[in-house]
Amino acid sequence: MSREVTLIIDGREVSATEGEMLHDAAKRGDVEIPVFCYEPKLGDPVGACRMCLVEIEGIPKLQTSCSTPVRDGMVVHTRTEQVKHAQSAVVEFLLVNHPLDCPVCDKGGECPLQDISMGWGPGKSRMTDQKRHFEKPIELSPLVAIDRERCILCYRCVRFSQEISEDSQLQLLERGDRTFVGTFDDRPYVDPFHGNITDLCPVGALTSYTYRFRARPWDIEQAGSVCTLCPSQCNVSFTVRDEQVKRVIARDNPDVDDGWLCDRGRYGFEMFAAEERVSEPRLRGGAVNWDEALAKAAAALKAGGAETAAIVGDASNEEGYLVQRVLREALGSPHVESRVSHGPSRNTMLRLAQPELSARVRDIDDADAILVVGSDPLHSSPILDLRIRKAMRRNGAKLVVATDRPTTLDGGAAAIVRYAPREASAFLAGLAADVGTPSSLATRRSDAEVLTPDAPSSSRAKRSEGVPTSAEVLSNAERVVVIWGERIAREGEEAIGTLLGIAEALDLAGKEGSGLLEIPDLTNARGLREAGCLPDAGPGLTETKSMLSPSQGSNMPLVGKGTEEIREGLESGELTTLLLFGVDPLRDFPDTPAWQRALAAADHLIVFSTFENATTKMADVVFPLETHAEKDGTVTHPDGRLQRVRPSASRPGDIRPNWGVLAELSQTLGHDTGVTSQPSAFAALAEAVPFYAGITDADIAGRGVRWQDRDAAASLPVPESAVPERAAGAGSPGTPRDSEPGDPVPGAHPASSSLTLGTYRDLWAGPITELNPPLKFLQPRQRVELSLSDAKRLNVSSGDEVDVSQNGTTVRAHVSIRERIEPGVCFLIEGTAEDNANGLLNGSPVSVTIEKTAG
Amino acid sequence: MADFPVDQAVSEGRVPERSPELVPELHEVECPPELREQIETLIGRYPDRHSVSIPALWAVQRLYGWCTPEGIRQAAAVMRVTPAYLESVASFYDLLHTEPVGSHKVAVCTNISCWMRGGDELLDAFRAAAEGREDLFVTGFECLGACDIAPMASIDERYFGPLETAEAHTAIDQLLAGENVLPEKSLEKRPLAGDSDA
Amino acid sequence: MPETRVLLEHAEDPALREIEGYKRYGGYATLEKAYREMEADVILKELEDSGLRGRGGAGFSMGKKASFLPRGEMAKYLCCNADESEPGAFKDRELMQRNPHQLIEGIAIAAIAAGAGHAFIFIRGEYDAQADILDAAVAEAYEAGYLGKDILGSRRDLELVVHRGAGAYICGEETALLDALEGKRGNPRLKPPFPAVQGLYGGPTLINNVETLSNVPRIVAHGAEWFRGFGTEQSPGTKVVSVSGGVRRSGNYEVELGIPTRELIYDLAGGPLEGREVKAFYPGGSSSPVLTPAELDLPYSFEAMAEAGSMLGSGSIIVADDSVSIPHMALRTARFYHHESCGKCTPCREGTNWTVKMLERVVRGEATPMDLDIISSVQDNIMGHCLCVLGDSMAMPVSAMVKKFRPEFEDVIASAAEASPIAAVQGVPETLGAAR
Ligand SMILES: Cc1cc2nc3c(=O)[nH]c(=O)nc-3n(C[C@H](O)[C@H](O)[C@H](O)COP(=O)(O)O)c2cc1C
Ligand code: SF4
Ligand code: FES
């Protein structure tokens, strides 16, 4: 495809790929050409700053090397008199309006303008006139300050807003040298990705309030790690001073994050030192020393024995692996989970894990079609939202969005399907039927509720001429990536069976660059499942019988309880002891009242937690957890990439590495895990998970390694029934295959007094906005989103306070009317500090009534 | 070097005084039906709806006298773009006003040819004549493409010239009185240069 | 020496504005012929053979540019550049105002040659009266079946939209025009890709000036040879020339290219005002380097102007008589480009700004002769380094003025300094770190 070419730069032969930009080729040939506006991450070059002018033989005028593709035999000069003259002219021009306040500028010492002025500038400026003045610095957002006098109008930040996050809030205003960067009506720039502009700005014009005046380049260190605040697992670099994190910046990894971070990962670090941080072991009476806490916990676990259950959440692979060993090996209990609600069985997990069916993040870039189903990436894996936008923008990928709640990706989608909450399986069944039997395309069953992306009016559902159905989009594409939310599985195992059937029908396994990519609920879900934190599968997704240690005899049941069963078991007394590792069921799991009862019923509750929360308040023993800035361990990305979280900052208080705590606990319980260090923990894991076999720290290095790309991948167990469940569920009862365009969303109740409740986990709901002061302004108040027609019918308007009730349980919320919400449904946020929607969920479809509060 | 002062506001967290402005939904703006209709008709004329940004802003300016933030939001809701996008476009162009201006607009050319023939003095004369009068916006302007009638002015989008400074007063009186402005100086009426006997 | 009115033929008749009047003089006959019996290639060849050069400034062969558009079924576009905003230019205004249908017919025929199904006239927002006239004329043409779907039963379609700008000279630059038409800020794009390959909405696009397109009907009607009968070998045809500034009868004059410049200024435009003499003139709009009276006898053609180190540009002559101060004129010129610079690229944005500041100091007497060297050097630093040629359009005339009239600049500094003694003190340079 792409040909290798050879060119000559400054007398040296450099080889490059045809079509590559001259600047990049030169860089690889160790020739540095200065740039300001050029940033390949932002898309096509714009050639605006003119810093990179070079001489190309045969072309009379100097050319911008950032935008000139290399050609074979090209002869390029970057240091001739003509070029030097141009470069120093451009530097001089840039300084015409740039203040000389480097000594008090936060960018000082790591400023491209400073560096380039030194290297390529004229030395001194001949400019004696007034520079332009702006009020400075002013608040661009509560997180970012803008100093417009320093801005050199390279447009990186506004291009980010237009072309990467596509929020279009940040714009250029005015013209010529009066141009400045700003927002509409001086509103704050609030967008989940906006912090990236501070990384992009080549001068000190855009700086983070969280870092202003905190450190200087010479007294900081950079430490590379992985952000584990969500399943995206972006690569980060911590700026550390006095062993404390002062800043988080992106550490480009095209296989994971493309060099971007969301604002959660970027600004969610002050909580590391929050008052609410659990920084030492605690018993009910208060802080205790480690020995006491370990003894108490061991005693509790011993008492619980096989009636103990564990649920693991925010944990490394090694931690998860050790928790399940404590349960299975030391206590003889099979009840290990790592999911917030129902999930598929081991066999389905195995089918999903087949390497040829698994898409890599990078595959999104080249996909011809992308299906997003059952998840809004913006909220559940933000960085994928940017990735999908990139695929559409740069590669023309066709997107199908199938969700209950409108997403921000709808605008660019080729087809949109809206189903009622908990009816993803109905959509999947219809799609399976459509893609399974090409002749049925004409019936367009799956798109009964298709919306044209261009008509987001509340008058739903009339498919307009020429808009393709989702089945058409997917069937007509060569490379298809299906991004699906783990939530679908809450509707039952068949839903995942149907998804696999669709994958089969589309031949995702057989087509290079195609596959499935999950957006799980928890950050290291894949790693924990593979490390054995599943009730019916041990490390490496092996059958649990192989886990039996001889000393436990053979009376251990093979399959443990799942999340809801654990809850019920605690309530019924079947289980007595619960170990929670990095999960907070009272906030994050559906059905809060039931969990409240379950935790209260437990004889012993041992909680490993980073922060105090409602769950730790009920615990008998609380152990502190490390954050991703402190932890040493591996995690596995949803696409199978093992990445390493590296300790970058010191642990506050009396926190110990958790692998050590777990190993010691096991020891105290009389079972030696043989784990004596983090490397030995990883070695034990890699030995226990056959398809991780042989992976070393060096393999993981800075960029991680996908286990599917290694030979050991072949040792993944073969699923029992790999027979495709062709069009699974197609005939099963309750699938709304017969609905016609214009019909109400299946399961919704338009015109009745109750609405079907949908819930979603908002990006900003949770401790992140409660414990990081700079992010506090983003903390969501509960709001109920509903359609204009329902609002009219219920006589409520935006901002009204209402009670959203079902069966006696009530959540208070503010009304938010949204054009693109279907009549008959409404949405609440899960995980809010108060009025958490999880309180209304009970595992079945929920109808709610909405009433204005008195007064 | 001594420690830098930590930005105190940060430890407490900043709270924005106003909300960000994303793409407004139609029910959130009170878009006059005729404005919405105009913009929707325009959208039908172009292969891409973004193309209507200038015409839509013209429509807003015609309705409100200038591109008011509210008007921009209304147009943005119909076009389904951010108001920021439209403000960015509006602020690029000299004829679109993002600050309040009088609804009668007088632009006096001060570019080369007009300057040679007294454009600066004409602008001063218009400014003086407009002094204290409401609803008028007088501004100097770059070449309006009518150097043949230098010095000239564009008065409510019609060209007049060559003008004597004394005519500024008359023009403004006529304009505010709703009369025909300087009929004999209208560009409309001028013959081709080669056909005039001047 | 009389005019040679081809484009302006019958222009004195106000009825020409209406379709009936236009047709009475034979209008739309060529379009009908083109639709009925001419292949795109035949039209294209005629245009190429005619040697018609673009009248918008660059003087590039129109036929050749049209031939660069790829063949095939993709959506292609035609844009008529009616942004006419360069100081000194007002000829497109005249053509649109007096003969809008000639332009529409030219667009329709050129669209056949280019294979375009959608055409736009991008007219500067200030030309509101002319845009109204075009709107009315376009409506008439639709009514008569010369625009729209299945034109004259040819199964060819052409939609034509009059798109008003909103006041920005840069939108006359062809790629900025495209961005503006796409609803963005009018910033020029990086070239390549050229519009002919990837233009409006990413499709192949032909962009031509009003006058260029107005020439098309007659060339196709009478043939390339007929057209070549006017003008010079390298500059065939007639040209509507805008003459303004220090002359008695400023206005538009249509002449054969290649006539002596003196005839335009003296015979047609009546020469300098009472008691004045020509001191300098811009031969092709404000971006052309000024020429001196010694160059008055040069033929008014693309090639002769280029040879003299200037350019014919859009064909607009601005005459400065001996009452005009050249440093002040340089400042006016620079101010215009500073005001109009879009701000996208560094040398133009900052160079125009800096130049204005220095020239302001010159006329205030706050400069030294060394500043004149800096001014010249800044012009050198702009030239050839910008994204589009707006920066050069200031640098060329300003540097020509400093070079050709340097003593006058020095005099102006000295006498202004004398008039205002404090002015002699130079602007105090900003000290390091002064900004807090
Ligand atoms: C800053 C700038 C302004 C321009 N303004 C105009 C203009 O107003 N009208 C015009 O026809 N061409 C203008 N041009 C030239 C156009 O870029 C383009 O060359 C022309 O429209 C092509 O048409 P033509 O080949 O028929 O001349 C301008 C160029 C530049 C760089
Ligand atoms: S604020 Fe920074 S990134 Fe944005 S245009 Fe200015 S210099 Fe570039
Ligand atoms: S200089 Fe005034 S109209 Fe041109």
XYZ file of C-alpha atoms in Angstrom, chain A residues 390-612:
223
model
C -12.253 10.712 14.662
C -13.271 7.668 12.642
C -16.279 9.506 11.280
C -14.489 12.743 10.606
C -11.303 11.460 9.090
C -12.274 8.128 7.692
C -15.925 8.646 6.891
C -16.910 5.738 9.108
C -20.647 5.190 9.278
C -21.983 5.120 12.781
C -25.048 3.371 14.105
C -26.089 4.423 17.578
C -28.542 2.141 19.357
C -29.263 3.306 22.879
C -32.154 4.093 25.142
C -30.964 7.607 25.955
C -29.847 10.101 23.290
C -26.077 10.370 22.993
C -23.834 13.179 21.859
C -22.720 10.966 19.004
C -26.191 11.050 17.443
C -25.405 14.171 15.449
C -22.942 12.425 13.183
C -24.633 9.058 13.017
C -25.779 7.392 9.819
C -28.562 5.663 11.705
C -29.965 6.057 15.178
C -32.130 3.540 16.948
C -33.859 4.383 20.188
C -35.202 1.572 22.249
C -36.992 1.729 25.546
C -34.920 1.223 28.689
C -33.982 -2.442 29.156
C -35.014 -3.244 25.610
C -31.592 -3.485 24.017
C -32.249 -7.159 23.521
C -35.280 -6.336 21.427
C -33.178 -4.141 19.188
C -30.505 -6.818 18.975
C -33.018 -9.479 18.124
C -34.380 -7.384 15.296
C -30.919 -6.562 14.027
C -29.939 -10.208 14.220
C -32.899 -11.102 12.097
C -32.057 -8.400 9.587
C -28.402 -9.151 9.178
C -28.930 -12.885 9.427
C -31.192 -13.189 6.460
C -30.400 -10.599 3.852
C -33.812 -10.861 2.247
C -35.408 -9.617 5.412
C -33.581 -6.329 5.067
C -36.588 -4.939 3.393
C -38.665 -5.365 6.488
C -36.297 -3.155 8.451
C -37.418 -4.600 11.673
C -34.568 -3.409 13.785
C -35.184 0.134 12.778
C -38.720 0.498 13.809
C -37.584 3.473 15.790
C -34.916 4.781 13.533
C -34.459 8.492 13.612
C -32.883 10.524 10.962
C -29.855 12.139 12.473
C -30.836 15.416 10.934
C -34.259 15.598 12.481
C -34.002 15.391 16.200
C -37.469 16.685 16.736
C -39.640 15.022 19.239
C -41.894 13.818 16.492
C -40.243 10.483 16.468
C -39.847 7.600 14.282
C -40.845 8.243 10.725
C -38.003 6.843 8.750
C -37.307 9.208 5.968
C -36.463 8.141 2.460
C -32.865 7.365 1.808
C -31.814 6.940 5.394
C -30.210 3.538 5.632
C -31.250 1.099 8.282
C -28.724 0.026 10.821
C -28.646 -3.410 9.250
C -27.882 -1.890 5.867
C -25.096 0.231 7.272
C -23.500 -2.721 9.000
C -24.011 -5.294 6.269
C -22.627 -3.041 3.576
C -19.419 -2.338 5.439
C -16.218 -4.293 5.204
C -14.707 -3.460 8.581
C -17.200 -3.302 11.390
C -16.477 -2.542 15.007
C -19.244 -3.165 17.498
C -18.884 -1.244 20.729
C -21.278 -2.591 23.284
C -22.074 -1.762 26.859
C -21.862 -4.417 29.533
C -25.253 -3.201 30.673
C -26.896 -5.112 27.888
C -26.128 -8.221 29.900
C -28.393 -7.021 32.689
C -31.262 -7.915 30.412
C -30.170 -11.538 30.470
C -27.718 -13.871 28.870
C -29.741 -14.141 25.645
C -28.974 -10.540 24.848
C -25.286 -11.364 24.668
C -26.090 -14.518 22.748
C -27.870 -12.392 20.201
C -24.954 -9.994 20.034
C -22.667 -12.932 19.311
C -25.122 -14.112 16.679
C -24.922 -10.714 14.996
C -21.140 -10.846 15.134
C -21.318 -14.221 13.490
C -23.706 -13.076 10.797
C -21.511 -10.076 10.029
C -18.469 -12.353 10.116
C -16.632 -10.054 12.455
C -14.266 -12.840 13.410
C -13.278 -13.468 9.838
C -12.762 -9.866 8.768
C -9.532 -8.131 9.555
C -10.087 -4.976 11.557
C -13.558 -6.011 12.671
C -14.690 -7.182 16.063
C -16.384 -6.527 19.343
C -15.231 -4.070 21.939
C -16.904 -3.947 25.288
C -17.488 -0.938 27.471
C -17.669 -2.537 30.884
C -19.165 -0.969 33.980
C -15.965 -1.148 35.984
C -12.561 0.104 35.110
C -10.601 -3.154 35.122
C -13.509 -5.462 34.437
C -11.702 -7.492 31.838
C -8.592 -7.965 33.934
C -10.587 -9.055 36.949
C -12.614 -11.562 34.978
C -9.467 -12.963 33.479
C -7.837 -13.058 36.883
C -10.634 -15.251 38.143
C -13.085 -12.894 39.785
C -16.157 -14.612 38.391
C -18.414 -17.012 40.225
C -18.132 -19.668 37.547
C -14.617 -19.138 36.252
C -11.196 -19.135 37.776
C -8.059 -17.396 36.514
C -7.805 -17.635 32.768
C -11.548 -18.248 32.523
C -10.903 -21.858 33.492
C -13.611 -23.979 34.969
C -13.776 -23.571 38.695
C -13.281 -27.246 39.475
C -9.659 -26.977 38.549
C -9.281 -24.473 41.316
C -10.007 -26.893 44.070
C -7.068 -27.241 46.323
C -6.635 -30.736 47.730
C -7.023 -29.545 51.280
C -10.500 -28.257 50.576
C -11.804 -31.626 49.582
C -14.271 -31.914 46.779
C -17.346 -30.666 48.462
C -16.817 -27.129 47.223
C -19.550 -26.226 44.778
C -18.245 -25.382 41.370
C -20.233 -22.298 40.704
C -20.518 -19.397 43.097
C -23.163 -16.759 43.418
C -23.446 -13.739 41.190
C -23.881 -10.199 42.465
C -27.629 -10.251 43.033
C -27.431 -13.760 44.504
C -24.779 -12.640 46.933
C -27.057 -9.849 48.015
C -29.952 -12.222 48.454
C -27.719 -14.751 50.210
C -26.699 -12.160 52.744
C -30.269 -11.154 53.352
C -31.427 -14.727 53.752
C -28.498 -15.660 55.964
C -27.138 -18.160 53.503
C -24.009 -16.018 53.388
C -22.613 -14.426 56.496
C -19.528 -12.522 55.502
C -18.813 -10.094 52.733
C -15.508 -8.762 51.490
C -15.759 -5.722 49.259
C -12.681 -4.603 47.388
C -12.930 -1.228 45.673
C -16.716 -1.251 45.275
C -19.433 0.782 46.912
C -22.717 -1.079 46.397
C -24.703 1.538 48.240
C -23.837 4.048 45.572
C -23.027 2.099 42.484
C -25.179 -1.017 42.407
C -28.815 -1.135 41.367
C -31.388 -1.429 44.131
C -29.892 0.499 46.998
C -32.565 -0.467 49.543
C -31.871 -4.154 48.968
C -28.147 -3.625 49.362
C -28.737 -1.654 52.486
C -30.600 -4.631 53.909
C -27.964 -7.069 52.725
C -25.054 -5.195 54.267
C -26.959 -4.776 57.488
C -27.700 -8.487 57.559
C -24.070 -9.522 57.083
C -22.331 -10.768 60.207
C -19.039 -9.454 59.013
C -18.292 -6.772 56.502
C -14.718 -6.151 55.387
C -14.253 -3.259 53.015
C -11.179 -2.199 51.084
C -11.777 1.353 50.025
C -9.952 4.440 48.854
C -12.442 6.809 50.388
C -14.936 6.843 53.170
